[in-house]
Amino acid sequence: MDMKFEVAVVPVSDVDRAKAFYTALGWRLDADVATDGGFRVVQVTPPGSPASVIFGSSLTEQSPGSARGLHLAVDDIEAAREELVRGGADPSEVFHDAGGVFHHAGTDARVPGPAPDNGSYGSFVSFSDPDGNGWFLQEIHTASGTTGPRGHGVRLGRRSPGRAPAGRGGARRARGPCRHGGR
């Protein structure tokens, strides 16, 4: 049985500020649904990603800014970092880990620059949303080309090939909060 990762909940303090931040990065707005009683769900999807992020009000008991270690796979770490900058984020410089395997927690063992062999999985960029939820870009460029949906690497701010735009006329399957209205 297939089990596909669908959504990550990101705890935020100001829903509109988070929505503005993520959409400025080029993430597609899939839904913004509010109901009586102050419940609100906003769903955004990074370009090329099969999984989405949701945040809102009365959505989680997690403290705003407490999400850590969220990873986005990219096929060009430098270009993706520049897209974050253009979108208004404040990303770190590209780094690799002193151990050469995966990055340590926090900023321990970070070495400036891409992985020495430029191999897949070795180069990173970190950034945070306005609440401090921590994200990483991880460069993956394997020979098999399986870095993203249908073999396309995740690109920030661009729609991946073969993907219909969201909204009117878009061919994207409704999922999560989208089933309950609004795009």
Tab-separated table of C-alpha atoms in Angstrom:
chain	number	residue	atom	x	y	z
A	1	MET	CA	0.000	0.000	0.000
A	2	ASP	CA	1.353	3.420	-0.956
A	3	MET	CA	1.566	6.017	1.807
A	4	LYS	CA	2.338	9.438	0.448
A	5	PHE	CA	3.219	12.386	2.613
A	6	GLU	CA	0.470	14.944	2.046
A	7	VAL	CA	0.740	17.906	4.404
A	8	ALA	CA	2.827	19.463	7.161
A	9	VAL	CA	1.271	21.729	9.773
A	10	VAL	CA	3.323	24.854	10.456
A	11	PRO	CA	2.360	26.750	13.630
A	12	VAL	CA	2.104	30.528	13.144
A	13	SER	CA	0.978	33.484	15.247
A	14	ASP	CA	-0.292	35.715	12.418
A	15	VAL	CA	-2.058	33.840	9.622
A	16	ASP	CA	-2.134	36.751	7.167
A	17	ARG	CA	1.569	37.502	7.691
A	18	ALA	CA	2.460	33.824	7.088
A	19	LYS	CA	0.243	33.717	4.003
A	20	ALA	CA	1.970	36.816	2.598
A	21	PHE	CA	5.420	35.352	3.340
A	22	TYR	CA	4.863	31.963	1.705
A	23	THR	CA	3.009	33.295	-1.340
A	24	ALA	CA	5.774	35.897	-1.864
A	25	LEU	CA	8.156	32.932	-2.168
A	26	GLY	CA	6.063	31.742	-5.101
A	27	TRP	CA	4.198	29.021	-3.227
A	28	ARG	CA	0.758	28.350	-4.683
A	29	LEU	CA	-2.206	29.338	-2.512
A	30	ASP	CA	-4.462	26.274	-2.546
A	31	ALA	CA	-7.010	27.296	0.064
A	32	ASP	CA	-7.929	29.905	2.632
A	33	VAL	CA	-10.963	28.657	4.507
A	34	ALA	CA	-12.500	30.156	7.630
A	35	THR	CA	-15.451	28.873	9.606
A	36	ASP	CA	-17.424	30.114	12.571
A	37	GLY	CA	-15.590	30.136	15.865
A	38	GLY	CA	-12.261	31.482	14.616
A	39	PHE	CA	-11.087	28.313	12.847
A	40	ARG	CA	-9.080	29.064	9.705
A	41	VAL	CA	-6.922	26.914	7.446
A	42	VAL	CA	-4.571	28.222	4.777
A	43	GLN	CA	-2.888	25.705	2.481
A	44	VAL	CA	0.122	26.543	0.304
A	45	THR	CA	2.258	24.299	-1.875
A	46	PRO	CA	5.873	24.857	-2.868
A	47	PRO	CA	6.268	24.746	-6.667
A	48	GLY	CA	6.849	21.209	-7.891
A	49	SER	CA	6.057	19.649	-4.530
A	50	PRO	CA	3.511	16.858	-4.130
A	51	ALA	CA	3.051	17.838	-0.464
A	52	SER	CA	1.577	21.015	0.979
A	53	VAL	CA	1.893	23.132	4.104
A	54	ILE	CA	-1.064	24.258	6.183
A	55	PHE	CA	-1.274	26.892	8.895
A	56	GLY	CA	-4.099	28.807	10.442
A	57	SER	CA	-5.898	29.659	13.636
A	58	SER	CA	-7.136	27.036	16.108
A	59	LEU	CA	-5.342	24.477	13.947
A	60	THR	CA	-2.592	23.121	16.194
A	61	GLU	CA	-1.470	23.148	19.799
A	62	GLN	CA	2.146	23.659	18.731
A	63	SER	CA	3.698	26.990	19.682
A	64	PRO	CA	4.161	29.419	16.797
A	65	GLY	CA	7.642	29.073	15.354
A	66	SER	CA	8.300	25.634	16.866
A	67	ALA	CA	8.518	23.635	13.605
A	68	ARG	CA	12.086	22.638	12.776
A	69	GLY	CA	13.846	20.590	10.155
A	70	LEU	CA	11.393	21.054	7.274
A	71	HIS	CA	13.261	20.212	4.064
A	72	LEU	CA	12.737	21.178	0.442
A	73	ALA	CA	14.715	19.296	-2.204
A	74	VAL	CA	16.143	21.490	-4.956
A	75	ASP	CA	18.341	20.696	-7.934
A	76	ASP	CA	20.296	23.979	-7.874
A	77	ILE	CA	20.996	25.262	-4.364
A	78	GLU	CA	22.431	28.631	-5.464
A	79	ALA	CA	19.500	29.434	-7.786
A	80	ALA	CA	16.977	28.370	-5.144
A	81	ARG	CA	18.708	30.542	-2.539
A	82	GLU	CA	18.491	33.531	-4.878
A	83	GLU	CA	14.766	32.880	-5.369
A	84	LEU	CA	14.305	32.959	-1.584
A	85	VAL	CA	16.107	36.300	-1.440
A	86	ARG	CA	13.949	37.716	-4.261
A	87	GLY	CA	10.851	36.486	-2.401
A	88	GLY	CA	11.816	38.407	0.737
A	89	ALA	CA	13.281	35.612	2.869
A	90	ASP	CA	16.611	35.930	4.676
A	91	PRO	CA	18.340	32.625	3.903
A	92	SER	CA	21.733	31.499	5.133
A	93	GLU	CA	24.616	31.169	2.750
A	94	VAL	CA	25.084	27.724	1.182
A	95	PHE	CA	26.784	25.337	3.604
A	96	HIS	CA	27.694	21.694	4.066
A	97	ASP	CA	28.301	19.677	7.204
A	98	ALA	CA	31.783	19.012	8.551
A	99	GLY	CA	30.885	15.328	8.857
A	100	GLY	CA	29.808	15.174	5.232
A	101	VAL	CA	26.654	13.137	5.832
A	102	PHE	CA	23.765	15.369	6.937
A	103	HIS	CA	23.624	18.665	8.791
A	104	HIS	CA	23.836	18.783	12.581
A	105	ALA	CA	21.174	20.474	14.715
A	106	GLY	CA	21.297	24.243	14.822
A	107	THR	CA	24.426	25.704	13.283
A	108	ASP	CA	26.895	23.170	14.728
A	109	ALA	CA	29.466	21.825	12.270
A	110	ARG	CA	28.417	24.075	9.373
A	111	VAL	CA	31.121	24.659	6.803
A	112	PRO	CA	30.648	27.542	4.325
A	113	GLY	CA	30.079	26.608	0.698
A	114	PRO	CA	28.627	23.629	-1.125
A	115	ALA	CA	29.693	20.064	-0.404
A	116	PRO	CA	33.262	19.548	-1.679
A	117	ASP	CA	32.248	16.895	-4.203
A	118	ASN	CA	29.013	18.738	-5.129
A	119	GLY	CA	27.280	15.421	-4.545
A	120	SER	CA	23.587	15.009	-3.921
A	121	TYR	CA	22.301	15.511	-0.381
A	122	GLY	CA	25.384	17.392	0.815
A	123	SER	CA	24.642	21.124	0.320
A	124	PHE	CA	22.122	23.124	2.337
A	125	VAL	CA	20.588	26.551	2.886
A	126	SER	CA	18.504	27.380	5.942
A	127	PHE	CA	15.764	29.971	6.344
A	128	SER	CA	12.880	30.744	8.668
A	129	ASP	CA	9.407	32.153	8.257
A	130	PRO	CA	8.424	35.276	10.248
A	131	ASP	CA	7.532	33.131	13.301
A	132	GLY	CA	10.840	31.267	13.246
A	133	ASN	CA	9.686	27.950	11.774
A	134	GLY	CA	12.901	26.453	10.401
A	135	TRP	CA	13.324	25.277	6.825
A	136	PHE	CA	16.208	23.818	4.845
A	137	LEU	CA	16.879	23.613	1.153
A	138	GLN	CA	18.825	20.474	0.295
A	139	GLU	CA	20.455	20.063	-3.085
A	140	ILE	CA	19.683	16.737	-4.743
A	141	HIS	CA	20.719	15.951	-8.285
A	142	THR	CA	20.857	12.196	-8.592
A	143	ALA	CA	21.516	10.405	-11.841
A	144	SER	CA	18.096	8.777	-11.686
A	145	GLY	CA	16.422	12.197	-11.758
A	146	THR	CA	14.017	11.361	-8.961
A	147	THR	CA	14.286	14.591	-7.011
A	148	GLY	CA	10.643	15.537	-7.273
A	149	PRO	CA	7.300	14.648	-8.803
A	150	ARG	CA	7.718	12.862	-12.104
A	151	GLY	CA	11.494	13.279	-11.787
A	152	HIS	CA	11.519	17.088	-11.669
A	153	GLY	CA	13.403	18.920	-8.953
A	154	VAL	CA	11.453	21.259	-6.713
A	155	ARG	CA	11.920	24.827	-7.850
A	156	LEU	CA	10.909	27.729	-5.711
A	157	GLY	CA	8.774	30.284	-7.474
A	158	ARG	CA	8.183	28.275	-10.662
A	159	ARG	CA	5.598	25.727	-11.686
A	160	SER	CA	7.095	22.346	-12.530
A	161	PRO	CA	6.625	20.952	-16.046
A	162	GLY	CA	3.337	19.180	-16.661
A	163	ARG	CA	1.616	20.841	-13.720
A	164	ALA	CA	-1.554	22.832	-14.339
A	165	PRO	CA	-1.796	26.172	-12.583
A	166	ALA	CA	-4.009	26.382	-9.527
A	167	GLY	CA	-7.254	28.272	-9.539
A	168	ARG	CA	-9.800	28.590	-12.325
A	169	GLY	CA	-9.320	25.943	-14.936
A	170	GLY	CA	-6.445	24.289	-13.054
A	171	ALA	CA	-6.383	20.524	-13.247
A	172	ARG	CA	-5.013	20.047	-9.733
A	173	ARG	CA	-6.873	17.537	-7.601
A	174	ALA	CA	-8.584	19.112	-4.626
A	175	ARG	CA	-7.180	17.809	-1.369
A	176	GLY	CA	-7.110	18.719	2.282
A	177	PRO	CA	-8.934	21.952	2.998
A	178	CYS	CA	-9.557	22.510	-0.733
A	179	ARG	CA	-12.397	20.016	-0.630
A	180	HIS	CA	-14.287	22.353	1.623
A	181	GLY	CA	-14.226	25.416	-0.575
A	182	GLY	CA	-12.224	28.328	-1.818
A	183	ARG	CA	-9.031	28.471	-3.796
